[in-house]
PDB file of C-alpha atoms in Angstrom:
ATOM      1  CA  LEU G   1     179.927 -71.346  40.333  1.00 67.00           C
ATOM      2  CA  LYS G   2     177.351 -72.050  42.987  1.00 68.00           C
ATOM      3  CA  ASP G   3     178.470 -74.959  45.105  1.00 70.00           C
ATOM      4  CA  ALA G   4     178.993 -75.698  48.775  1.00 61.00           C
ATOM      5  CA  SER G   5     182.145 -73.560  49.057  1.00 73.00           C
ATOM      6  CA  ILE G   6     180.638 -70.438  47.441  1.00 80.00           C
ATOM      7  CA  ALA G   7     178.186 -68.649  49.703  1.00 80.00           C
ATOM      8  CA  ASN G   8     177.148 -65.798  47.415  1.00 83.00           C
ATOM      9  CA  VAL G   9     177.738 -64.430  43.908  1.00 84.00           C
ATOM     10  CA  GLU G  10     176.579 -60.938  42.984  1.00 87.00           C
ATOM     11  CA  THR G  11     177.150 -58.611  40.050  1.00 89.00           C
ATOM     12  CA  THR G  12     178.845 -55.395  41.158  1.00 89.00           C
ATOM     13  CA  SER G  13     179.017 -53.790  37.707  1.00 93.00           C
ATOM     14  CA  TYR G  14     178.059 -54.513  34.119  1.00 92.00           C
ATOM     15  CA  TYR G  15     179.409 -52.690  31.073  1.00 93.00           C
ATOM     16  CA  ALA G  16     178.610 -53.137  27.377  1.00 94.00           C
ATOM     17  CA  LYS G  17     179.684 -50.989  24.434  1.00 95.00           C
ATOM     18  CA  PRO G  18     180.061 -51.446  20.690  1.00 95.00           C
ATOM     19  CA  LYS G  19     183.568 -52.302  19.470  1.00 94.00           C
ATOM     20  CA  TYR G  20     184.686 -50.630  16.240  1.00 94.00           C
ATOM     21  CA  GLU G  21     187.556 -50.921  13.805  1.00 94.00           C
ATOM     22  CA  TYR G  22     188.513 -48.068  11.495  1.00 93.00           C
ATOM     23  CA  ASP G  23     188.804 -49.015   7.804  1.00 91.00           C
ATOM     24  CA  LYS G  24     191.409 -46.691   6.250  1.00 91.00           C
ATOM     25  CA  GLN G  25     190.373 -47.435   2.663  1.00 90.00           C
ATOM     26  CA  LEU G  26     186.676 -46.766   3.242  1.00 89.00           C
ATOM     27  CA  ARG G  27     187.465 -43.982   5.730  1.00 91.00           C
ATOM     28  CA  LYS G  28     184.850 -45.126   8.160  1.00 92.00           C
ATOM     29  CA  SER G  29     184.444 -47.282  11.228  1.00 93.00           C
ATOM     30  CA  LYS G  30     182.967 -50.743  11.051  1.00 92.00           C
ATOM     31  CA  GLN G  31     181.304 -52.336  14.053  1.00 93.00           C
ATOM     32  CA  LEU G  32     182.981 -55.618  14.988  1.00 93.00           C
ATOM     33  CA  GLY G  33     180.722 -56.542  17.851  1.00 95.00           C
ATOM     34  CA  TYR G  34     180.428 -55.635  21.500  1.00 94.00           C
ATOM     35  CA  GLU G  35     182.772 -55.486  24.434  1.00 92.00           C
ATOM     36  CA  VAL G  36     181.075 -56.693  27.604  1.00 91.00           C
ATOM     37  CA  ARG G  37     182.504 -56.651  31.110  1.00 90.00           C
ATOM     38  CA  GLN G  38     180.835 -58.008  34.205  1.00 90.00           C
ATOM     39  CA  ASN G  39     182.397 -57.722  37.641  1.00 89.00           C
ATOM     40  CA  LEU G  40     181.368 -60.199  40.280  1.00 86.00           C
ATOM     41  CA  LYS G  41     181.776 -60.317  44.013  1.00 86.00           C
ATOM     42  CA  ILE G  42     182.129 -63.904  45.163  1.00 84.00           C
ATOM     43  CA  GLU G  43     181.871 -64.802  48.836  1.00 84.00           C
ATOM     44  CA  THR G  44     182.994 -67.987  50.488  1.00 82.00           C
ATOM     45  CA  ARG G  45     182.904 -69.032  54.107  1.00 80.00           C
ATOM     46  CA  GLU G  46     185.384 -71.860  53.499  1.00 79.00           C
ATOM     47  CA  LEU G  47     188.672 -70.068  54.081  1.00 78.00           C
ATOM     48  CA  LYS G  48     190.733 -73.224  53.714  1.00 80.00           C
ATOM     49  CA  ASN G  49     189.438 -73.578  50.122  1.00 79.00           C
ATOM     50  CA  VAL G  50     189.985 -70.012  48.873  1.00 82.00           C
ATOM     51  CA  GLY G  51     192.639 -71.141  46.385  1.00 82.00           C
ATOM     52  CA  GLU G  52     190.398 -73.872  44.979  1.00 83.00           C
ATOM     53  CA  THR G  53     187.484 -71.428  44.784  1.00 82.00           C
ATOM     54  CA  LEU G  54     189.689 -68.991  42.863  1.00 82.00           C
ATOM     55  CA  GLN G  55     190.659 -71.797  40.469  1.00 83.00           C
ATOM     56  CA  LYS G  56     186.941 -72.616  39.917  1.00 83.00           C
ATOM     57  CA  VAL G  57     186.246 -68.959  39.112  1.00 82.00           C
ATOM     58  CA  ILE G  58     188.991 -68.987  36.477  1.00 83.00           C
ATOM     59  CA  GLU G  59     187.825 -72.303  35.033  1.00 84.00           C
ATOM     60  CA  ALA G  60     184.301 -70.837  34.804  1.00 83.00           C
ATOM     61  CA  GLY G  61     185.611 -68.124  32.464  1.00 84.00           C
ATOM     62  CA  ALA G  62     186.962 -65.231  34.527  1.00 84.00           C
ATOM     63  CA  THR G  63     189.581 -63.337  32.534  1.00 84.00           C
ATOM     64  CA  HIS G  64     190.872 -61.101  35.335  1.00 82.00           C
ATOM     65  CA  VAL G  65     191.242 -61.449  39.084  1.00 82.00           C
ATOM     66  CA  ASN G  66     191.397 -58.070  40.758  1.00 80.00           C
ATOM     67  CA  GLY G  67     191.961 -58.970  44.381  1.00 75.00           C
ATOM     68  CA  ILE G  68     190.919 -60.852  47.433  1.00 80.00           C
ATOM     69  CA  SER G  69     189.708 -59.442  50.719  1.00 80.00           C
ATOM     70  CA  PHE G  70     189.019 -61.110  54.036  1.00 80.00           C
ATOM     71  CA  ASP G  71     186.067 -59.963  56.071  1.00 81.00           C
ATOM     72  CA  LEU G  72     183.847 -61.108  58.915  1.00 83.00           C
ATOM     73  CA  SER G  73     180.244 -62.115  58.458  1.00 83.00           C
ATOM     74  CA  ASP G  74     177.706 -59.634  59.855  1.00 84.00           C
ATOM     75  CA  GLU G  75     176.833 -62.133  62.583  1.00 88.00           C
ATOM     76  CA  GLY G  76     180.489 -62.764  63.424  1.00 87.00           C
ATOM     77  CA  ARG G  77     181.288 -59.058  63.571  1.00 85.00           C
ATOM     78  CA  GLU G  78     178.262 -58.320  65.796  1.00 88.00           C
ATOM     79  CA  LYS G  79     179.159 -61.114  68.215  1.00 92.00           C
ATOM     80  CA  LEU G  80     182.785 -60.009  68.400  1.00 89.00           C
ATOM     81  CA  GLU G  81     181.825 -56.352  68.907  1.00 88.00           C
ATOM     82  CA  GLN G  82     179.479 -57.308  71.767  1.00 91.00           C
ATOM     83  CA  GLU G  83     182.244 -59.311  73.466  1.00 92.00           C
ATOM     84  CA  LEU G  84     184.742 -56.482  73.005  1.00 90.00           C
ATOM     85  CA  LEU G  85     182.283 -53.879  74.324  1.00 90.00           C
ATOM     86  CA  ALA G  86     181.739 -55.895  77.493  1.00 92.00           C
ATOM     87  CA  LYS G  87     185.494 -56.255  78.039  1.00 93.00           C
ATOM     88  CA  ALA G  88     186.206 -52.591  77.234  1.00 91.00           C
ATOM     89  CA  THR G  89     183.464 -51.377  79.588  1.00 92.00           C
ATOM     90  CA  LYS G  90     184.760 -53.587  82.405  1.00 94.00           C
ATOM     91  CA  ASP G  91     188.297 -52.321  81.745  1.00 93.00           C
ATOM     92  CA  ALA G  92     187.146 -48.668  81.754  1.00 92.00           C
ATOM     93  CA  LYS G  93     185.443 -49.184  85.118  1.00 94.00           C
ATOM     94  CA  GLY G  94     188.519 -50.899  86.559  1.00 95.00           C
ATOM     95  CA  ARG G  95     190.790 -48.092  85.429  1.00 93.00           C
ATOM     96  CA  ALA G  96     188.408 -45.473  86.824  1.00 93.00           C
ATOM     97  CA  GLU G  97     188.367 -47.292  90.178  1.00 95.00           C
ATOM     98  CA  GLN G  98     192.168 -47.387  90.214  1.00 95.00           C
ATOM     99  CA  LEU G  99     192.422 -43.665  89.423  1.00 92.00           C
ATOM    100  CA  ALA G 100     189.821 -42.801  92.063  1.00 93.00           C
ATOM    101  CA  ARG G 101     191.662 -44.871  94.716  1.00 94.00           C
ATOM    102  CA  SER G 102     194.923 -43.091  93.808  1.00 93.00           C
ATOM    103  CA  ALA G 103     193.130 -39.795  94.442  1.00 92.00           C
ATOM    104  CA  GLY G 104     191.599 -40.990  97.709  1.00 93.00           C
ATOM    105  CA  ALA G 105     188.086 -41.292  96.309  1.00 93.00           C
ATOM    106  CA  ARG G 106     185.651 -43.914  95.064  1.00 94.00           C
ATOM    107  CA  ILE G 107     183.674 -43.988  91.855  1.00 94.00           C
ATOM    108  CA  GLY G 108     179.948 -43.518  91.913  1.00 92.00           C
ATOM    109  CA  LYS G 109     177.366 -43.894  89.173  1.00 91.00           C
ATOM    110  CA  VAL G 110     178.220 -43.495  85.499  1.00 90.00           C
ATOM    111  CA  SER G 111     177.718 -39.938  84.265  1.00 91.00           C
ATOM    112  CA  THR G 112     178.470 -40.562  80.569  1.00 90.00           C
ATOM    113  CA  LEU G 113     179.267 -43.610  78.496  1.00 88.00           C
ATOM    114  CA  GLN G 114     180.299 -43.553  74.837  1.00 89.00           C
ATOM    115  CA  GLN G 115     181.328 -46.253  72.444  1.00 87.00           C
ATOM    116  CA  SER G 116     183.159 -46.076  69.161  1.00 81.00           C
ATOM    117  CA  GLY G 117     184.642 -48.792  67.078  1.00 68.00           C
ATOM    118  CA  GLU G 118     186.373 -49.503  63.844  1.00 65.00           C
ATOM    119  CA  PHE G 119     186.564 -52.500  61.625  1.00 57.00           C
ATOM    120  CA  TYR G 120     189.499 -53.146  59.310  1.00 59.00           C
ATOM    121  CA  PRO G 121     189.073 -55.876  56.726  1.00 58.00           C
ATOM    122  CA  TYR G 122     192.260 -57.191  55.156  1.00 51.00           C
ATOM    123  CA  PHE G 123     192.710 -56.657  51.447  1.00 51.00           C
ATOM    124  CA  ALA G 124     195.216 -58.696  49.512  1.00 47.00           C
ATOM    125  CA  ARG G 125     197.983 -56.714  47.865  1.00 43.00           C
ATOM    126  CA  ASN G 126     197.389 -55.120  44.458  1.00 41.00           C
ATOM    127  CA  ASP G 127     199.825 -57.561  42.844  1.00 44.00           C
ATOM    128  CA  MET G 128     196.971 -60.067  43.115  1.00 46.00           C
ATOM    129  CA  ALA G 129     195.504 -58.381  40.019  1.00 46.00           C
ATOM    130  CA  MET G 130     196.466 -60.561  37.083  1.00 48.00           C
ATOM    131  CA  LYS G 131     195.322 -62.076  33.875  1.00 49.00           C
ATOM    132  CA  ALA G 132     193.487 -65.290  34.562  1.00 48.00           C
ATOM    133  CA  GLU G 133     195.001 -67.001  31.518  1.00 49.00           C
ATOM    134  CA  SER G 134     198.350 -67.129  33.285  1.00 51.00           C
ATOM    135  CA  MET G 135     196.726 -68.876  36.255  1.00 50.00           C
ATOM    136  CA  ALA G 136     194.538 -71.349  34.377  1.00 50.00           C
ATOM    137  CA  ILE G 137     197.158 -74.076  33.996  1.00 48.00           C
ATOM    138  CA  ALA G 138     198.670 -73.717  37.438  1.00 57.00           C
ATOM    139  CA  ALA G 139     197.583 -75.614  40.518  1.00 64.00           C
ATOM    140  CA  PRO G 140     195.147 -73.724  42.740  1.00 67.00           C
ATOM    141  CA  PRO G 141     197.028 -70.880  44.428  1.00 67.00           C
ATOM    142  CA  GLN G 142     197.746 -71.110  48.128  1.00 69.00           C
ATOM    143  CA  ILE G 143     195.825 -68.224  49.717  1.00 70.00           C
ATOM    144  CA  GLU G 144     196.467 -67.798  53.423  1.00 68.00           C
ATOM    145  CA  PRO G 145     193.693 -65.974  55.307  1.00 68.00           C
ATOM    146  CA  GLN G 146     194.845 -62.808  57.019  1.00 69.00           C
ATOM    147  CA  SER G 147     193.697 -61.242  60.248  1.00 73.00           C
ATOM    148  CA  VAL G 148     190.750 -58.903  60.460  1.00 76.00           C
ATOM    149  CA  ASP G 149     191.052 -56.176  63.079  1.00 79.00           C
ATOM    150  CA  VAL G 150     188.034 -55.052  65.079  1.00 80.00           C
ATOM    151  CA  GLN G 151     188.558 -52.236  67.539  1.00 83.00           C
ATOM    152  CA  VAL G 152     186.103 -51.018  70.151  1.00 84.00           C
ATOM    153  CA  ASN G 153     186.691 -47.967  72.342  1.00 88.00           C
ATOM    154  CA  VAL G 154     184.680 -47.133  75.438  1.00 88.00           C
ATOM    155  CA  GLN G 155     184.834 -43.776  77.155  1.00 90.00           C
ATOM    156  CA  ALA G 156     183.253 -43.659  80.577  1.00 90.00           C
ATOM    157  CA  ALA G 157     182.937 -40.849  83.093  1.00 91.00           C
ATOM    158  CA  PHE G 158     181.933 -41.595  86.668  1.00 91.00           C
ATOM    159  CA  TYR G 159     180.802 -39.385  89.507  1.00 92.00           C
ATOM    160  CA  LEU G 160     183.237 -39.436  92.423  1.00 91.00           C
ATOM    161  CA  LYS G 161     182.206 -40.154  96.010  1.00 87.00           C
TER     162      LYS G 161
END
């Protein structure tokens, strides 16, 4: 699976247990083998090739696809949050100045400043869960990247002059 379009592959869970069949004539269970499940998280930075990447995963032997999510890289999220914080802080100051002018005052130094933010990755719908066998003969699916919402809130209190 590792190629230029796949940035990271990691095992998120691994499960193995014996598989038995009950023999009615002998009145006992007989071990047939083992059932093994391994769940992988596969990351790609090539959004335009998500469908082809999904097809490669199936061709490599995946038997189930449980969903797709869109997320920002840590670096991308940090950069975006910094930009949003700067804009939100400037906006908070502008609104405080407007309120102070309406009250016949001016703002002074900042007395308190708080920041909070939320990040909402997009998860594909649950109907994405499917048996891979049904997808193996089809052309790579067309997966359109969705938006990722990042929200930053700034609360500022200023002394009045």
